[in-house]
Short mmCIF file of C-alpha atoms in Angstrom, two decimals:
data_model
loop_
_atom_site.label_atom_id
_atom_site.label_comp_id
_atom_site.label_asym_id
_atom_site.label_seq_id
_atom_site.Cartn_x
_atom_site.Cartn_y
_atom_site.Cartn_z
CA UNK A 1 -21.58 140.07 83.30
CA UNK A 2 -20.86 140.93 86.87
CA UNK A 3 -22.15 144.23 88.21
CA UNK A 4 -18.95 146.38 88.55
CA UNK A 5 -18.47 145.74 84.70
CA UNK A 6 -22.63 146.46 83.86
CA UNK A 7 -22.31 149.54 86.18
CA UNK A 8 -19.73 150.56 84.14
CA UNK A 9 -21.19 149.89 80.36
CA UNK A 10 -23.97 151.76 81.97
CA UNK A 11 -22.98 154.63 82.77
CA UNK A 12 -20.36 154.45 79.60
CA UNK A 13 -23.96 153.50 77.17
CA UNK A 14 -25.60 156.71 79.15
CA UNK A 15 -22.36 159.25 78.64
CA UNK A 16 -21.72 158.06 75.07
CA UNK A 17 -25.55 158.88 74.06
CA UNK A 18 -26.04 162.01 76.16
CA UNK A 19 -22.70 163.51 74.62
CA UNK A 20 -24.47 163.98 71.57
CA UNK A 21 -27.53 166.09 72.17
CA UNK A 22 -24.93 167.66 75.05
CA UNK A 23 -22.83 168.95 71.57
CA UNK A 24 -26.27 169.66 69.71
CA UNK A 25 -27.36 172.13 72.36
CA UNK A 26 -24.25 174.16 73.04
CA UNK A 27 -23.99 174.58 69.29
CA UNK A 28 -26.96 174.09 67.18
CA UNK A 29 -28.90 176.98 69.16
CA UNK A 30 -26.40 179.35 67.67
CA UNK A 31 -27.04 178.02 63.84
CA UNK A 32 -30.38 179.08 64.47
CA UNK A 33 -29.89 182.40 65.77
CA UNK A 34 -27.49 182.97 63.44
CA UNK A 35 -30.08 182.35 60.60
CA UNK A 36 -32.35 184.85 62.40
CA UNK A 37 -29.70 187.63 62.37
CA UNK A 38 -29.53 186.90 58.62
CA UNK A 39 -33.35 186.90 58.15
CA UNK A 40 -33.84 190.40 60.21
CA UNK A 41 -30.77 191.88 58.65
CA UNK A 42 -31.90 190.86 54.68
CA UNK A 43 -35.64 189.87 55.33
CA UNK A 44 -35.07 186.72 53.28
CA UNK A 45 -37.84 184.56 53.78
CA UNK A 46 -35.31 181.63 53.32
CA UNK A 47 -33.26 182.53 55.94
CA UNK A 48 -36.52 182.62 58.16
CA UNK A 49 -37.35 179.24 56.89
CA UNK A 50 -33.91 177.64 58.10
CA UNK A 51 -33.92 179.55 60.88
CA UNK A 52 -37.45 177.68 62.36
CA UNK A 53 -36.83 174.40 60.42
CA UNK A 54 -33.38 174.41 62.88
CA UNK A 55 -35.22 175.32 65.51
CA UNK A 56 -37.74 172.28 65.80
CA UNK A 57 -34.13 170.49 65.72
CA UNK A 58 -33.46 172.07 68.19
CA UNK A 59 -36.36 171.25 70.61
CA UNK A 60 -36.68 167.94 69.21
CA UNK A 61 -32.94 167.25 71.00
CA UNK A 62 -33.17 169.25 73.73
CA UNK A 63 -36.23 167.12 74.90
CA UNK A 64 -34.50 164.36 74.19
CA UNK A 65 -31.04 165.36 75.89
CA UNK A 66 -32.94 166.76 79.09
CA UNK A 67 -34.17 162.91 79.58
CA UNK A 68 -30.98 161.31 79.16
CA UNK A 69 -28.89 163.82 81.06
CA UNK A 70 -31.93 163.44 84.14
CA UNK A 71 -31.25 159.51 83.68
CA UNK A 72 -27.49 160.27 83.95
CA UNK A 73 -28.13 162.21 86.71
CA UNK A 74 -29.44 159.53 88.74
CA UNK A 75 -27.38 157.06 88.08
CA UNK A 76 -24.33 158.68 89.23
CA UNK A 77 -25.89 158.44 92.95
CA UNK A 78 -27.68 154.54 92.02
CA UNK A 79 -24.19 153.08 90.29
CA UNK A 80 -21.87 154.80 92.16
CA UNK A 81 -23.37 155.87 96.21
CA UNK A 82 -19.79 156.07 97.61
CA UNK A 83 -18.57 158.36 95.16
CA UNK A 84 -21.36 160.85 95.69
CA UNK A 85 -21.46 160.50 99.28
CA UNK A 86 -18.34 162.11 99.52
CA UNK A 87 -17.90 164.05 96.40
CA UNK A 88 -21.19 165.60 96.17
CA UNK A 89 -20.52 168.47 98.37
CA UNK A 90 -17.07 168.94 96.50
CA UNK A 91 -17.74 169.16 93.07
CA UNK A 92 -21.77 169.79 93.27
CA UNK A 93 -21.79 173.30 92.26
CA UNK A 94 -21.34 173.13 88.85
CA UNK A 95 -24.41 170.22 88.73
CA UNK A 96 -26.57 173.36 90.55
CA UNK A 97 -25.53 176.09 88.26
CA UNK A 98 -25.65 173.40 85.12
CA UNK A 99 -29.51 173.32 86.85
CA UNK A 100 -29.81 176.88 86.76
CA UNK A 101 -28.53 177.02 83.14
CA UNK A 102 -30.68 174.45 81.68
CA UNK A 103 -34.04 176.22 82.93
CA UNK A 104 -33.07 179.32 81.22
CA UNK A 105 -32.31 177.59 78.52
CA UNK A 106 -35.83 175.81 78.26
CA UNK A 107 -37.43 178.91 79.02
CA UNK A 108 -35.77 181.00 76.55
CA UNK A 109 -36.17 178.20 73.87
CA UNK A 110 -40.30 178.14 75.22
CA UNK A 111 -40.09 181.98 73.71
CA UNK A 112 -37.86 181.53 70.60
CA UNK A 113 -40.49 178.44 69.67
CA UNK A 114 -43.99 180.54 70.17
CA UNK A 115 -42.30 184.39 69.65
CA UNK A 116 -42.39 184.28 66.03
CA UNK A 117 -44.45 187.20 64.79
CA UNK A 118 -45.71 187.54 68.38
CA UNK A 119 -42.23 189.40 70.29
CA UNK A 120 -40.52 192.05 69.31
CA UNK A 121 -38.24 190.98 66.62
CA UNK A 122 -34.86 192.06 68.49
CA UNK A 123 -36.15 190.61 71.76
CA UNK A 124 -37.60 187.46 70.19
CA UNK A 125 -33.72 186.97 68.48
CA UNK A 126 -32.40 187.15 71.42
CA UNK A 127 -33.74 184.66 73.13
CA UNK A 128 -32.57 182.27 70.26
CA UNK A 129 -28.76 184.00 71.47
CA UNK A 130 -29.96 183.44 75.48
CA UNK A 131 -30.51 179.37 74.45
CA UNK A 132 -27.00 178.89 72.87
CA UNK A 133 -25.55 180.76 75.48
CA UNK A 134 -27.16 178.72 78.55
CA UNK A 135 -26.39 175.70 76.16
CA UNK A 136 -22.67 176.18 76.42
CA UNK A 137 -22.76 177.32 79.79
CA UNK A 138 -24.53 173.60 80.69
CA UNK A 139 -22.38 171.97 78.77
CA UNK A 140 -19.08 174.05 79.82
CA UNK A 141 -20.48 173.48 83.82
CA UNK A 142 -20.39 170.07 83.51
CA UNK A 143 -17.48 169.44 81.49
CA UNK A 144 -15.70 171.45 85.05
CA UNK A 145 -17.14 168.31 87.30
CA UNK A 146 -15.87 165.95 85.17
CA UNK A 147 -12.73 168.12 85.31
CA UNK A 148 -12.47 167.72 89.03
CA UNK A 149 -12.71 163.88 88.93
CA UNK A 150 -9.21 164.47 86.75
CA UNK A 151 -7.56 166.94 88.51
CA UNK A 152 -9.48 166.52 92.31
CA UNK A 153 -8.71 169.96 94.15
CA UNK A 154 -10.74 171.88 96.54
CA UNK A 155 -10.51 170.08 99.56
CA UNK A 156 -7.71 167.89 102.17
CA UNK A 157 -7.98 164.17 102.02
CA UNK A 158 -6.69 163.24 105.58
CA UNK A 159 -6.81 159.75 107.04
CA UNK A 160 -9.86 158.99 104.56
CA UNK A 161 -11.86 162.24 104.99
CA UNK A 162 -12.81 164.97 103.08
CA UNK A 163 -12.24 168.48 105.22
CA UNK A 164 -12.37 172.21 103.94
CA UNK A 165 -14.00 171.74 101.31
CA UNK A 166 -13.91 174.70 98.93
CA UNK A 167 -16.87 174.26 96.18
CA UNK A 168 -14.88 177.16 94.06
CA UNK A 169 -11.57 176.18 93.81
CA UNK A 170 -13.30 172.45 93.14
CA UNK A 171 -15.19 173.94 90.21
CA UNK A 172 -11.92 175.61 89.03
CA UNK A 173 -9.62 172.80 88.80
CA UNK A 174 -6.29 173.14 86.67
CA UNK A 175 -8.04 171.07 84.31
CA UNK A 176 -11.05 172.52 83.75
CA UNK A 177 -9.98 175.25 81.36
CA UNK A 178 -8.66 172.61 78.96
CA UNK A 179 -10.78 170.41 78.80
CA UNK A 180 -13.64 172.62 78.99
CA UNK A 181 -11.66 174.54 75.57
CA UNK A 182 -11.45 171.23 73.78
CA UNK A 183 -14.97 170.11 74.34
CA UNK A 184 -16.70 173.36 73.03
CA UNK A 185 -14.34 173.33 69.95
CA UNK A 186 -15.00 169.79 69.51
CA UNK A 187 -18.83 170.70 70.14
CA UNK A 188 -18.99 173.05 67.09
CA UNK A 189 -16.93 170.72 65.03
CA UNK A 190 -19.16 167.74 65.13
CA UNK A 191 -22.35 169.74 65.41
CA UNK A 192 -21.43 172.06 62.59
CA UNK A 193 -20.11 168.97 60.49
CA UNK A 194 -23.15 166.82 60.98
CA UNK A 195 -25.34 169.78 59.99
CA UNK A 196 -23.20 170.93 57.07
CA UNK A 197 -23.00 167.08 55.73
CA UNK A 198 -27.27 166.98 55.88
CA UNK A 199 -27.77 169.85 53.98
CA UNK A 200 -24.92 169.09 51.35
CA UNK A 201 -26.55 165.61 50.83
CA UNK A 202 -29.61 167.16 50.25
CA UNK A 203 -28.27 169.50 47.71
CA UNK A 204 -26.95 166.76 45.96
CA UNK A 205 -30.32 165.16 45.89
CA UNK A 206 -31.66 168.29 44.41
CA UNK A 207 -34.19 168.97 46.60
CA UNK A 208 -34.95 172.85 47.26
CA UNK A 209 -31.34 173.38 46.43
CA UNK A 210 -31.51 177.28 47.51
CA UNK A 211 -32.88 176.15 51.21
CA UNK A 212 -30.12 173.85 51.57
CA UNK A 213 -27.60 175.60 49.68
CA UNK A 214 -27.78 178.89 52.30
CA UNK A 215 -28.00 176.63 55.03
CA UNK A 216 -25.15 174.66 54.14
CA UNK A 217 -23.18 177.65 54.30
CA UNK A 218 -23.69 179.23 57.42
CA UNK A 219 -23.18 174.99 58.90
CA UNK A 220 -20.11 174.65 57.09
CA UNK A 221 -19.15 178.04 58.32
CA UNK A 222 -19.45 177.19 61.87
CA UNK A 223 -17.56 173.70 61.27
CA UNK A 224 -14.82 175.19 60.49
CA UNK A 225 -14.26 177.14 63.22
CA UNK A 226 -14.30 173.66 65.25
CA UNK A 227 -12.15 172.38 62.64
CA UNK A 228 -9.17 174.73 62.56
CA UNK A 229 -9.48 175.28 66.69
CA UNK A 230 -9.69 171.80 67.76
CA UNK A 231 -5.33 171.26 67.07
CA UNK A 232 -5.01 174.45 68.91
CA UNK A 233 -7.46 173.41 72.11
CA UNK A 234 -6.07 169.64 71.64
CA UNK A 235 -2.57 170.71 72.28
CA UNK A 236 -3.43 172.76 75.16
CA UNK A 237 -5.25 169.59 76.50
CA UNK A 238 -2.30 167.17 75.74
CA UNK A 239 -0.21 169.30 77.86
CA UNK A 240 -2.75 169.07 80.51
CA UNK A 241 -2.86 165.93 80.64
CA UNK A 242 0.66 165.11 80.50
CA UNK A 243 0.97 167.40 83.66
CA UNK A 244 -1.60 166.23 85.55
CA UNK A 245 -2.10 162.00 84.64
CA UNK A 246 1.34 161.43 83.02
CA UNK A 247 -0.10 157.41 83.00
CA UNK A 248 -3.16 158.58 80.87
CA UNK A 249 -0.77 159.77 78.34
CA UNK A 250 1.76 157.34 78.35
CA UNK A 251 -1.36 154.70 77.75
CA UNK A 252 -2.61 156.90 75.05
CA UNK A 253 0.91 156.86 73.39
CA UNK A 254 1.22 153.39 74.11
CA UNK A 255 4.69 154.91 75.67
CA UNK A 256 5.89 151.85 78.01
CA UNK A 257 9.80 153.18 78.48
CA UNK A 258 10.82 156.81 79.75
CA UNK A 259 12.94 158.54 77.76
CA UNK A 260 13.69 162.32 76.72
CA UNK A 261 12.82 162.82 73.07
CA UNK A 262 9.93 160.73 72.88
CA UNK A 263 8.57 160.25 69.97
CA UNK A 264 5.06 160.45 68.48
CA UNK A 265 3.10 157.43 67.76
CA UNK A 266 0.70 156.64 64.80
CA UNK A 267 -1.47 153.85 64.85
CA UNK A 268 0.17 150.42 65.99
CA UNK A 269 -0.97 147.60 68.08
CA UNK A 270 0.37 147.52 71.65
CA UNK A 271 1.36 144.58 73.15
CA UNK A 272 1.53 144.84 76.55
CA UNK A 273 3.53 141.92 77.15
CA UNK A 274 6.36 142.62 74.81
CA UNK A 275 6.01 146.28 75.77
CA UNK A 276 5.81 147.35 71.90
CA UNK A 277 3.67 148.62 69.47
CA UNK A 278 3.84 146.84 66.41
CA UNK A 279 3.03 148.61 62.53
CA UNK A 280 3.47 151.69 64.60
CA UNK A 281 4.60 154.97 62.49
CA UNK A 282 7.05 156.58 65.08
CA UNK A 283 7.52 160.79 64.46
CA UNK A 284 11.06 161.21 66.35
CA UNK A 285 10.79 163.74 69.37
CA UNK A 286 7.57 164.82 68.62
CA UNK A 287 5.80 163.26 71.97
CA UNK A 288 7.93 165.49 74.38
CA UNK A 289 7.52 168.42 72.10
CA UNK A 290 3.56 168.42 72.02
CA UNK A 291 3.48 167.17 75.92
CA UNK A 292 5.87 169.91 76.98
CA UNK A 293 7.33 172.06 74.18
CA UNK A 294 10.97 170.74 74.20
CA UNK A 295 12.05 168.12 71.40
CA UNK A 296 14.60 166.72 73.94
CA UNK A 297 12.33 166.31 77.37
CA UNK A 298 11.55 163.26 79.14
CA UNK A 299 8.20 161.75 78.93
CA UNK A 300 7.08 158.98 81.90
CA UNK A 301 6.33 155.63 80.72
CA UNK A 302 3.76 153.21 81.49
CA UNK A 303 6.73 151.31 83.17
CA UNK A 304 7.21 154.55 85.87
CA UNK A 305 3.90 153.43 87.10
CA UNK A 306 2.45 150.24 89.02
CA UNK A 307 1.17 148.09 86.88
CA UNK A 308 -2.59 147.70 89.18
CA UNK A 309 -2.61 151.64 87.80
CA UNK A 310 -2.60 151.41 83.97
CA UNK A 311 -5.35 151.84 82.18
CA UNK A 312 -6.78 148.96 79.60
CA UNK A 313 -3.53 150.36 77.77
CA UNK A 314 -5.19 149.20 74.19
CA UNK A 315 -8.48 150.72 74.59
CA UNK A 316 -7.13 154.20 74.99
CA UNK A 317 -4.13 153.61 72.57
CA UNK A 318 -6.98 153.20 69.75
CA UNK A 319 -9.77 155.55 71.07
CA UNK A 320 -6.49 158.66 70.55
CA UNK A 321 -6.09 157.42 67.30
CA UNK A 322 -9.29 157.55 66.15
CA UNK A 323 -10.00 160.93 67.14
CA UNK A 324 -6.53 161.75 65.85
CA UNK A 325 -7.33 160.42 62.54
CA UNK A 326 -10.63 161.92 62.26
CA UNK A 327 -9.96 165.28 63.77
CA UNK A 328 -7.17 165.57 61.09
CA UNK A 329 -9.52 164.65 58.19
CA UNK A 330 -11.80 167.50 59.17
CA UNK A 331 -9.18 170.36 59.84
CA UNK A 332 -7.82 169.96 56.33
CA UNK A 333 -11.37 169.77 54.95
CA UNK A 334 -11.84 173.08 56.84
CA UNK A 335 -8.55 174.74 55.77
CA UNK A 336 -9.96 173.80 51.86
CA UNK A 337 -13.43 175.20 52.80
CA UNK A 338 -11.79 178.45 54.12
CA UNK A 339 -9.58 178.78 51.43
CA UNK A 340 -12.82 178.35 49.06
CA UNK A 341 -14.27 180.63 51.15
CA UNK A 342 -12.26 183.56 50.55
CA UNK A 343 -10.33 182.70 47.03
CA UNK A 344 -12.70 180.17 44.87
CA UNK A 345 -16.32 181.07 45.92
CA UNK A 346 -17.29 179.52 42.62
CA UNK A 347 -15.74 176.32 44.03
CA UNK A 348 -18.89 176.40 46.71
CA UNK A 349 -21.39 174.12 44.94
CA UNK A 350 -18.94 171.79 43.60
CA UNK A 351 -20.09 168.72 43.93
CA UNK A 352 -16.89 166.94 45.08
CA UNK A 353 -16.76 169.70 48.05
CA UNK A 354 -20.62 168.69 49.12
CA UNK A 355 -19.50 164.98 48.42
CA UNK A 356 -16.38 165.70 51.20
CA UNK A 357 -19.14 167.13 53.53
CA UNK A 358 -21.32 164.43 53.21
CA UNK A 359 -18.58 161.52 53.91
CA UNK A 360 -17.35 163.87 56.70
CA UNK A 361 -20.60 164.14 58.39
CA UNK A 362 -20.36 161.63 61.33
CA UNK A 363 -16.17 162.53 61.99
CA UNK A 364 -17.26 164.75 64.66
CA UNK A 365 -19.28 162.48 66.93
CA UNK A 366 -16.88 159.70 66.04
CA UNK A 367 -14.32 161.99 67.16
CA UNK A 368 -16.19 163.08 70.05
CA UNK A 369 -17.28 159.64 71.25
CA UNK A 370 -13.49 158.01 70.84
CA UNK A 371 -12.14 161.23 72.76
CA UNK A 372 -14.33 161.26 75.76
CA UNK A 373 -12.93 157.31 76.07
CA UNK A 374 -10.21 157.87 76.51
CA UNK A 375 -10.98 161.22 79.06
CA UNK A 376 -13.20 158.50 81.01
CA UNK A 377 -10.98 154.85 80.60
CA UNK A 378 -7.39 156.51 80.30
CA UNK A 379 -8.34 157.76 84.05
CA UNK A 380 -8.97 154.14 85.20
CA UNK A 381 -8.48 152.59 87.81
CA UNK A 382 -9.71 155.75 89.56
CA UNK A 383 -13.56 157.53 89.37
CA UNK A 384 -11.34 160.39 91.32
CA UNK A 385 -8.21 160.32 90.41
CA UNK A 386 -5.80 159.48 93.04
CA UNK A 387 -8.15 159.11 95.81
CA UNK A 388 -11.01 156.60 95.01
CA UNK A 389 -10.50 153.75 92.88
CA UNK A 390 -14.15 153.17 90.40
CA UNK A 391 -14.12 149.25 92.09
CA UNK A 392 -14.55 151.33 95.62
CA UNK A 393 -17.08 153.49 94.64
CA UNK A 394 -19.75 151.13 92.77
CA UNK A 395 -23.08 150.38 94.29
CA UNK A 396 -23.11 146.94 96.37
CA UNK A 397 -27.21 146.46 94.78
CA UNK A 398 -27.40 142.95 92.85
CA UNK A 399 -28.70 142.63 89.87
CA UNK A 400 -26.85 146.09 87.87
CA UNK A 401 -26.93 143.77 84.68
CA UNK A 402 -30.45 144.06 84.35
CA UNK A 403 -30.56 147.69 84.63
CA UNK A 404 -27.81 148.02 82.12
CA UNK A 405 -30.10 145.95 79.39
CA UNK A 406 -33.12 148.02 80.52
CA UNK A 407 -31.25 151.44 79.88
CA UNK A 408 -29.92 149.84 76.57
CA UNK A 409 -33.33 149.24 75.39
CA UNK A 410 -34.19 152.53 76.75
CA UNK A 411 -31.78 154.16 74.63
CA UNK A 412 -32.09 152.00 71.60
CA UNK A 413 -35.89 153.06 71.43
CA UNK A 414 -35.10 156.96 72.08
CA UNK A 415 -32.28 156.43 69.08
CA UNK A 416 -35.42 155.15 66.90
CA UNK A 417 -37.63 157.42 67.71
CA UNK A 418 -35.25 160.63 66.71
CA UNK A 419 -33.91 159.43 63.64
CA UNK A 420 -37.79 158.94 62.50
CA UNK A 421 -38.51 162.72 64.19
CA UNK A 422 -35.68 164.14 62.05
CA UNK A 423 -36.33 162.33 58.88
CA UNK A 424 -39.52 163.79 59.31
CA UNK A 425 -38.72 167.40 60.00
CA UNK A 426 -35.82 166.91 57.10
CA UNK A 427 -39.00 165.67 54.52
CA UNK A 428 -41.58 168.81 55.78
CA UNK A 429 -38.74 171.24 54.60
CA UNK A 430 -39.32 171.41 51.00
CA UNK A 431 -43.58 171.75 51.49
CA UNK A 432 -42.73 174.07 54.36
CA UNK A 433 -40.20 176.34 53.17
CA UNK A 434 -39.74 175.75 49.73
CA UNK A 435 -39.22 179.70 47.95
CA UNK A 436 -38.54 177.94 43.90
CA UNK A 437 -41.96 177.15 44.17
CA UNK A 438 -44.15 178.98 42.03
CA UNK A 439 -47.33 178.53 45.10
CA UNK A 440 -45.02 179.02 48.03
CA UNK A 441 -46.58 181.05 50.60
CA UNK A 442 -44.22 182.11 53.95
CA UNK A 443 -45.57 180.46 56.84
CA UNK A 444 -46.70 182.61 59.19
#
């Protein structure tokens, strides 16, 4: 492995495990506080009960996501020096502000942890609400400077320098909106999914079936509102995309030729060679509809484009299918929930409706994981997109292949040690918080 490739499955290992607990603390903060509302509003022990077992969740992960994202942090300047050198000052605001966020965050999460039956009941809620917010406000920060490296803005690149430099407009690309959108909906979604398909299992297993039962509503509840969005906030994304990297979405199309009514690809193999995508299910004129809102416009192909540009044209091609696929599975399973919801509450504790939450409990983080692939490889061969190529910017330091199988046993050990954490928290639920038992006391 040479070390532009292990600087790059680096930094890819680091972004595709901090993504996670990144989606985990804009979201799962507001499960919890949501619980508490519930709890103060009916002063249902249970509700209390969900409300702190979500809560150790919660810190459990946000320990665990402020160590990778620090680790992240520095490798951006050890991987990749050049880039920083002269994109730092560009596009480091939102890294301060994400900084400023993420102590409020721990703070207010110091208080939710320790308030109970200590704070003022309104105050102590609210700083559950002051942790979500801050959550989404990290992740939405640094969603913008990953924006930037799409849609660079904010300063004049003249004979290979940066000059006046405007931090604001940086932060406040064109794409930034967009794909700030999509990544909260897509937050909720796979957060709200994964929760929902925990507590539906469990349910199934019959374990302290009211605990589970209430919390699998208010999880579903919130995975829904991923579900239904995320077409909406994907479509407003598409068109970003196809207006600001046409090449990113020709590769994710597998689109080689221009031509006006493009149509819409499903699955396939590309072949870059023959310049077709074989087994592919083609929807006529649907392409230039979604990428700009007219059945008959023209959509660039890969072939508008020097070759040295595309992207690894397969890699993205699959990584938009699979969040296609995936995404789609869990917007119908939302429409059914809703429809549930309001029509056939009986239909609730069916068990092929927990069964569908269950099976639909990693889609979101698949989703997630194939969709910020082909963000990060459908803007190849640039870290800032028509400016500095990613081969420019790495780090001339031998040796990146060792640090690459260090971090990967770094990570491997941190994945180990959460799963056990969680099992753990999942198994003190029932002797915690378990109200069908005859000798439960509340915990105070």
């Amino acid at each position: 492995m040479d070390d532009f490739i292990a600087a790059r499955s680096q930094m890819a290992l680091s972004m595709a495990f901090h993504i996670v607990f990144s989606c985990v603390g804009m979201v799962m903060p507001f499960l919890m506080s949501f619980a508490h509302y519930k709890y103060l509003k009916t002063k249902d022990e249970t509700y209390k009960g969900i409300a702190k077992a979500w809560s150790k969740g919660v810190a459990i992960l946000f320990a665990t996501g402020a160590v990778s994202g620090t680790m992240l942090s520095f490798e951006l300047g050890l991987l990749w020096p050049e880039f920083m050198k002269n994109a730092g000052a560009i596009f480091g605001m939102p890294f301060s502000l994400e900084g400023t966020a993420f102590f409020i965050e721990a703070i207010a999460l110091g208080f939710f942890l320790y308030g109970w039956d200590r704070l003022n009941s309104k105050f102590h809620w609210f700083c559950g609400l002051i942790v979500g917010l801050s959550g989404l406000a990290s992740g939405i920060l640094v969603v913008a400077a990953n924006a930037w490296m799409n849609s660079p803005t904010g300063f004049d690149f003249v004979d290979g320098k940066y000059l006046n430099i405007d931090p604001v407009k940086a932060m406040f690309n064109e794409a930034w909106f967009p794909e700030a959108f999509h990544m909260t909906v897509a937050a909720f979604c796979a957060t709200g999914f994964a929760v929902a398909g925990t507590h539906a299992f469990l349910i199934l297993k019959k374990k302290n079936v009211t605990f589970h039962t209430k919390a699998f509503k208010i999880a579903a509840s919130f995975a829904v509102i991923g579900g239904v969005l995320a077409p909406f906030s994907g479509d407003i994304a598409a068109k970003s995309v196809s207006k600001l990297q046409p090449v990113k979405l020709a590769a994710m199309e597998s689109h080689f030729k221009t031509e006006k009514g493009a149509p819409f690809i499903l699955g396939g193999i590309p072949d870059e060679k023959t310049e077709q995508v074989k087994y592919a299910i083609k929807i006529p004129k649907l392409l230039s509809f979604l990428a700009y809102g007219d059945f008959n416009a023209e959509v660039k192909g890969l072939n508008d484009f020097d070759r040295s540009l595309w992207p690894p044209v397969a890699v993205v091609h699959f990584a938009f299918q699979i969040m296609i696929f995936f995404g789609s599975v869990m917007m119908l399973l939302s429409v059914v929930f809703l429809y549930i919801f309001f029509f056939k509450k009986k239909f609730l504790v069916k068990k092929w409706l927990l069964r569908s939450f269950v099976i639909a409990l990693p889609f979101g983080y698949i989703a997630l994981e194939a969709g910020w692939t082909v963000t990060e490889v459908g803007r190849q061969p640039w870290i800032i997109y028509g400016i500095m190529k990613t081969a420019d910017a790495v780090t001339p330091m031998p040796g990146i292949q060792y640090s690459f199988y260090f971090f990967t046993l770094v990570f491997v050990s941190l994945s180990i040690i959460i799963i056990f954490l969680l099992t753990r928290q999942i198994k003190m639920v029932p002797f915690l918080y378990d109200p069908e038992d005859p000798n439960y006391q509340p915990k105070k």
